[in-house]
XYZ file of C-alpha atoms in Angstrom:
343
model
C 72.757 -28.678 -44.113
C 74.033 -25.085 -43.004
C 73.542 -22.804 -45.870
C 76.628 -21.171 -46.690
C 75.261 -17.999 -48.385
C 76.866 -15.748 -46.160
C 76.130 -11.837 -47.250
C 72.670 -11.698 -48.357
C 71.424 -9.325 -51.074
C 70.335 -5.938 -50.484
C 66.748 -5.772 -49.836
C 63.949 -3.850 -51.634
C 63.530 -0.198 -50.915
C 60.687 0.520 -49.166
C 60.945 4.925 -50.096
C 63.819 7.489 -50.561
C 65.472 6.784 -47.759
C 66.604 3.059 -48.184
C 66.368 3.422 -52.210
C 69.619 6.155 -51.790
C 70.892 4.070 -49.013
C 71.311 1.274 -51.300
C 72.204 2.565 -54.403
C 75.057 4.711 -52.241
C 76.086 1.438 -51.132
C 76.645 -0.260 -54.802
C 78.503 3.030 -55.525
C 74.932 4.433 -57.890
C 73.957 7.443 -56.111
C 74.381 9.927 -53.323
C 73.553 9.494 -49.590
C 69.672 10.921 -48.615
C 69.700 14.606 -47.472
C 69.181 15.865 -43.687
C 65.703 17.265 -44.522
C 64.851 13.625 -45.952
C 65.860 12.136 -42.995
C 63.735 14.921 -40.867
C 60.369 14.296 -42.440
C 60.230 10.548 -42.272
C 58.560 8.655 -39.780
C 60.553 7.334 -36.860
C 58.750 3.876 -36.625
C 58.303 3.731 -40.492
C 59.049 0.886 -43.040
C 61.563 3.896 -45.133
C 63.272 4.533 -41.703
C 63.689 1.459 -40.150
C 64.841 -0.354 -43.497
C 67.498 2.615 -44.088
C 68.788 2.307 -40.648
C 68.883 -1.851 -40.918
C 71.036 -1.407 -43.746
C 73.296 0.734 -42.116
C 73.220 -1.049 -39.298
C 74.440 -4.726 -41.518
C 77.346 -3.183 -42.174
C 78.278 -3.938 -38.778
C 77.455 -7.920 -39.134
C 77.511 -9.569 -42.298
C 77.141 -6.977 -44.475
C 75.217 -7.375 -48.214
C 76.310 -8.790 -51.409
C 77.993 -6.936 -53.899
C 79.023 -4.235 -50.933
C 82.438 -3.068 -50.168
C 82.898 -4.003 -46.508
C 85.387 -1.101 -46.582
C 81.853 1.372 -46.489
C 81.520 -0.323 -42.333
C 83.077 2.919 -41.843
C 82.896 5.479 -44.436
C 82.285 8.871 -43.182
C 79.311 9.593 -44.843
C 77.231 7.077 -44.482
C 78.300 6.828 -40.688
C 77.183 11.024 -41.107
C 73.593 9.438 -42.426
C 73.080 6.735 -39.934
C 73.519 8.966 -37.087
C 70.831 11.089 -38.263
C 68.720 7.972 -38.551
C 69.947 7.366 -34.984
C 68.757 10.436 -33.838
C 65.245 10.500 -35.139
C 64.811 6.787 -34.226
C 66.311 7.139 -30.508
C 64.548 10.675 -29.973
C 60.712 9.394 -30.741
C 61.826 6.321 -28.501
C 62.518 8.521 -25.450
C 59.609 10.744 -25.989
C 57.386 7.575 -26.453
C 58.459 5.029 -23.900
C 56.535 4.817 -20.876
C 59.627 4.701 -18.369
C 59.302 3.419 -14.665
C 60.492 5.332 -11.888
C 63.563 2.739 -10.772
C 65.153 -0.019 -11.780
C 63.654 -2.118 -9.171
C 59.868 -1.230 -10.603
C 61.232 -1.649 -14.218
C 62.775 -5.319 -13.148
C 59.802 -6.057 -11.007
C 57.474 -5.450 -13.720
C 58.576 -7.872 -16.202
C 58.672 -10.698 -13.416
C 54.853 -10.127 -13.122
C 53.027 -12.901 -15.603
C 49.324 -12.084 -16.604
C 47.059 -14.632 -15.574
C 44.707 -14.391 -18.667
C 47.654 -13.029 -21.099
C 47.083 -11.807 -24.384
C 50.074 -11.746 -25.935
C 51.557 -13.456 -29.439
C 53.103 -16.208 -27.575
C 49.592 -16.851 -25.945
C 47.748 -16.728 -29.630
C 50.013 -19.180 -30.982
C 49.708 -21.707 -27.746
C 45.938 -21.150 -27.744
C 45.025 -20.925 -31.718
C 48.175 -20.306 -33.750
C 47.895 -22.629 -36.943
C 51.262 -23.921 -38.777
C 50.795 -20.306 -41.141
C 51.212 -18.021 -38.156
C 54.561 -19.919 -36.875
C 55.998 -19.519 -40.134
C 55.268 -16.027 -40.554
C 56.468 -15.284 -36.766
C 59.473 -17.319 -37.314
C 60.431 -15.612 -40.438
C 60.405 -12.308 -38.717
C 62.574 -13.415 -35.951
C 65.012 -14.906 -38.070
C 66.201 -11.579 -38.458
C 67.548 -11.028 -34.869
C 67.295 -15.216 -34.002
C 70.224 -15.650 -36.673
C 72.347 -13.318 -35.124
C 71.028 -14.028 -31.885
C 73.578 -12.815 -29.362
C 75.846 -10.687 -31.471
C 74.111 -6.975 -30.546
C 74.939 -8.097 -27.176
C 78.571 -8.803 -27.584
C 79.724 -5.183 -28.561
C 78.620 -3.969 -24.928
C 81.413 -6.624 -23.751
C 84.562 -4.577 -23.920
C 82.329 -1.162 -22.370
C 81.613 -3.296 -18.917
C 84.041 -4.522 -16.284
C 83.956 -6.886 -13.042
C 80.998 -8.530 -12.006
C 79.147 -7.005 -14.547
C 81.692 -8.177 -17.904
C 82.151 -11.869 -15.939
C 78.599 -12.567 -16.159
C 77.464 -11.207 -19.267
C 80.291 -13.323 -20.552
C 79.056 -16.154 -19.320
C 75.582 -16.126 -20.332
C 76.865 -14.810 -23.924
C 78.871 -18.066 -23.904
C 76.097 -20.460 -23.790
C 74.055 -18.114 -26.278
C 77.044 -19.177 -28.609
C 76.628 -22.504 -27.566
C 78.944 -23.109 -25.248
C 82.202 -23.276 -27.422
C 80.040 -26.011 -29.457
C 78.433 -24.895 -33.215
C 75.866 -27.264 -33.376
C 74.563 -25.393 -29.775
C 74.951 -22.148 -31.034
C 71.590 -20.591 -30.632
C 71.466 -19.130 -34.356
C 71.857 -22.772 -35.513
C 69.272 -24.097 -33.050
C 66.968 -21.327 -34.859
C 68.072 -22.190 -38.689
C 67.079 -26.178 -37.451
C 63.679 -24.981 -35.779
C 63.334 -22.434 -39.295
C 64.104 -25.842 -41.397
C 61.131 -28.159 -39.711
C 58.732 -25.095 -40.358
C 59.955 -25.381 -44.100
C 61.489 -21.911 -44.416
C 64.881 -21.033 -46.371
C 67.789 -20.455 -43.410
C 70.143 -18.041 -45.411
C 71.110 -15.037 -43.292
C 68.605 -11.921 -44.104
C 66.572 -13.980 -46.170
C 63.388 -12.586 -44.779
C 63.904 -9.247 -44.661
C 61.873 -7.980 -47.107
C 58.843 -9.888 -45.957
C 59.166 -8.264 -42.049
C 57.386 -5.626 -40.943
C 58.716 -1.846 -39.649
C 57.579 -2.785 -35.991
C 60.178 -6.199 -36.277
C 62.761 -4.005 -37.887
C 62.557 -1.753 -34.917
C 62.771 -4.290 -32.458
C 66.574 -5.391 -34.410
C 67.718 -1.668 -34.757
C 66.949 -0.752 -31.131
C 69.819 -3.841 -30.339
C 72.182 -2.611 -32.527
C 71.623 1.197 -31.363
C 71.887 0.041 -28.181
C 75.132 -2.223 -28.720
C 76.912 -0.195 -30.895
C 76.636 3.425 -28.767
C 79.300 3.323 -25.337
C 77.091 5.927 -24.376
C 73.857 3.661 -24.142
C 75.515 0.693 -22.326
C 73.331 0.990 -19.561
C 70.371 0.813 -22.144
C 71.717 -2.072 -23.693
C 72.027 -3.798 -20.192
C 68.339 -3.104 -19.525
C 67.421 -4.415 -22.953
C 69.270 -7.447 -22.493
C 67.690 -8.031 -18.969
C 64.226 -7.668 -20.387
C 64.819 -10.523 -23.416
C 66.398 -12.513 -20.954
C 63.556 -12.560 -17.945
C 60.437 -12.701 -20.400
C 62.230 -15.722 -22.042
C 61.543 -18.520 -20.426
C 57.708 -18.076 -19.795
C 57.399 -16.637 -23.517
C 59.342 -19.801 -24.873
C 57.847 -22.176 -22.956
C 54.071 -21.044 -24.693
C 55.966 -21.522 -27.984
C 56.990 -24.865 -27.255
C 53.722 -25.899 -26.429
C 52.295 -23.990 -30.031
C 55.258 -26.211 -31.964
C 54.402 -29.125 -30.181
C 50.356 -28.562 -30.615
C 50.374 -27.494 -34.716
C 52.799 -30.567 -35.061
C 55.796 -28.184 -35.747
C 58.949 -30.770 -35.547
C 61.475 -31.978 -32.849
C 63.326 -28.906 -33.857
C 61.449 -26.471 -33.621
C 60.235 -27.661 -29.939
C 63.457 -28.163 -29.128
C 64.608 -24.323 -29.905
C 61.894 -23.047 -26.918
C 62.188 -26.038 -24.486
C 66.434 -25.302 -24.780
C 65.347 -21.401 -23.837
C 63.000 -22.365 -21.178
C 65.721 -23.748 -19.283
C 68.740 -21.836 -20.387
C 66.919 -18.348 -19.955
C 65.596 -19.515 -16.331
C 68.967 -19.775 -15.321
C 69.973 -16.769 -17.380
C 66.998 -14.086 -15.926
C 69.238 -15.097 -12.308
C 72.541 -14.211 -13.526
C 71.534 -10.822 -15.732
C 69.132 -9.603 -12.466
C 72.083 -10.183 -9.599
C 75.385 -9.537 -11.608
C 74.751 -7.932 -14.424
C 72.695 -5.265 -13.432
C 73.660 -5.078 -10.019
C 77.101 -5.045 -10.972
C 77.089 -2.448 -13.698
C 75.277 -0.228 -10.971
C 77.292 -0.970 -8.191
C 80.042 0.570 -10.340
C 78.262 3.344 -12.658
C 75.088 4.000 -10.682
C 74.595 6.858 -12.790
C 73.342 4.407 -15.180
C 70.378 3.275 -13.381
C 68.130 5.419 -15.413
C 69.726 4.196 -18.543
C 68.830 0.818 -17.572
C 65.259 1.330 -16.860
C 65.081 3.271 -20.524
C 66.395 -0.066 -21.677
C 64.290 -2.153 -20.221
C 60.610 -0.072 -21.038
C 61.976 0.734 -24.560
C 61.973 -2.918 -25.060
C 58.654 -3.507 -23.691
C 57.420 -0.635 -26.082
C 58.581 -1.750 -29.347
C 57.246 -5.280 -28.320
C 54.160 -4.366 -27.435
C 54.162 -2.447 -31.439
C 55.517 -5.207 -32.696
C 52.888 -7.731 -30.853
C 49.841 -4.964 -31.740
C 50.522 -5.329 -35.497
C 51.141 -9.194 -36.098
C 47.945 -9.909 -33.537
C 45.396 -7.168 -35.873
C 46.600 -8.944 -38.693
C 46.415 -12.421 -37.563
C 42.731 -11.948 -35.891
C 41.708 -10.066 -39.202
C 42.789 -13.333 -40.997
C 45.650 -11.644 -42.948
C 48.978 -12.332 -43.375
C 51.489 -10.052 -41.449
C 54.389 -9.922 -43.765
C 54.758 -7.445 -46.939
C 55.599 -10.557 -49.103
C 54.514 -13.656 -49.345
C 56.633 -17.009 -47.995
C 56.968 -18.786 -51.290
C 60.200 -20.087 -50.308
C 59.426 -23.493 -48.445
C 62.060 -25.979 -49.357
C 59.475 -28.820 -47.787
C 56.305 -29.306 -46.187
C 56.676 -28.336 -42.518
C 56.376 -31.492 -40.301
C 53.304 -32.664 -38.978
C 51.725 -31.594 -42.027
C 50.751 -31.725 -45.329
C 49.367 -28.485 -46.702
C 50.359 -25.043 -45.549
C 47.101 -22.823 -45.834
């Protein structure tokens, strides 16, 4: 049954910078300072969580929140200094290739003895690790293609036309029970996990929170369109080889119909989607703003970047035997299918 909880609460503070971002945000005390914002680490749990909450606004927003702060001054004053330190250690970190031809040519290229998450969970993932992994997706999976749908009204031509079109099947091609999100909450439901919006967040770690903000900085900015276009192009042609080793994990640990059924629909759908993005998206943003070929390529590498982080910390903790979550998943409202004890 779709779970009709529709803000979530506001999640645990993980240091200064979220705890006075939330209580500004139930009206119990003042925004954090510029100096606060200075000292704290880019990448960081205090950061990241800050910025996510600014950033929710935007979408759903939080319970007990005016929706009229979206756009308050100050805290629009505080989340552009989050911006800045976020977006500023992700230029000076990236690794950035020299076109957008090498940048596009590089994802295209699959290892052929990968090491990646999608490969640990096809190869030795049990039902434990699919949970946790799923749980930290939910966070962008339930809101799958709305980052993407703010750079709609900043494109034109061949570019608009096609990201249109592949936005439309993301939203399930005019039908709800197709909408991607739902195709997640049904894949989150065999795996026994709660499906109400943000109901993970406080378990995910700073790397996944990363991975979210970067979409919203990217779809909320005009002035990183180009950025946004190479981040979407990246999700898009690592999709279908990525989802088709999750498939095969789901279908190996016993997952449910579901839950196969969420990769095996992106194998196919994203395959068809890695043409479109490649040959009118990108080629038609350039062929109109070539100027924001290097914007692209940051895009696409800054994606690959916080991936990679992202990958590097739930692979140490898996392989140490640990869980990679800051709180326990005691919310199972069943026993995943396919089995009868969750370890």
């Amino acid at each position: 049954m779709e779970n009709v909880r529709h803000e979530p609460p506001l999640p645990t503070a993980r240091g200064p910078l979220s705890a006075a971002v939330g209580a500004y945000l139930l009206g119990t005390g003042a925004l954090p300072g510029a100096e606060d914002v200075a000292a704290a680490a880019p990448y960081g749990d205090d950061l990241q969580l800050a910025l996510y909450q600014c950033y929710e606004l935007h979408y759903r927003g939080f319970a007990g929140v005016s929706p009229r702060l979206e756009w308050n001054t100050g805290l629009l004053g505080t989340r552009a200094a989050l911006e800045d330190r976020f977006l500023s250690a992700l230029r000076a970190d990236t690794p950035v290739h020299d076109s957008v031809a090498d940048a596009v040519g590089a994802l295209l290229v699959e290892p052929v003895d990968g090491t990646g998450v999608s490969h640990f969970l096809r190869d030795e993932g049990e039902l434990w690790h699919l949970r946790e992994y799923a749980a930290q997706r939910s966070l962008y999976h339930l809101k799958e293609a709305d980052p993407h749908a703010w750079v709609l009204p900043r494109l034109w031509g061949r570019a608009k036309a096609a990201m249109a079109a592949v936005e439309f099947d993301e939203y399930g091609g005019g039908r709800a029970d197709r909408v991607h999100a739902r195709l997640f909450a049904d894949l989150m439901t065999d795996l026994g996990l709660d499906t109400a919006y943000g109901r993970h967040l406080d378990a995910a770690s700073a790397e996944c929170l990363a991975t979210v903000n970067m979409m919203s900085l990217f779809g909320l900015h005009r002035a990183l369109r180009g950025a946004l276009v190479g981040h979407f192009a990246a999700v898009e042609i690592t999709s279908s080889p990525g989802s088709r080793r999750l498939a095969e994990a789901m279908r190996r640990t016993g997952a449910g119909p579901a839950a196969e059924h969420f990769y095996d629909e992106h194998v196919e759908a994203d395959a068809v989607h890695e043409q479109i993005v490649r040959h009118e998206v990108i080629d038609g943003l350039l062929e109109l703003e070539p100027q924001l070929a290097a914007d692209v390529v940051f895009g696409v590498d800054a994606t690959g970047y916080l991936e990679d982080r992202f990958a590097g910390r739930l692979l140490a903790d898996w392989r140490a035997g640990r869980s990679s979550l800051r709180t326990p998943l005691t919310d199972a409202v069943r026993e995943p299918s396919g089995t009868s004890h969750i370890s």
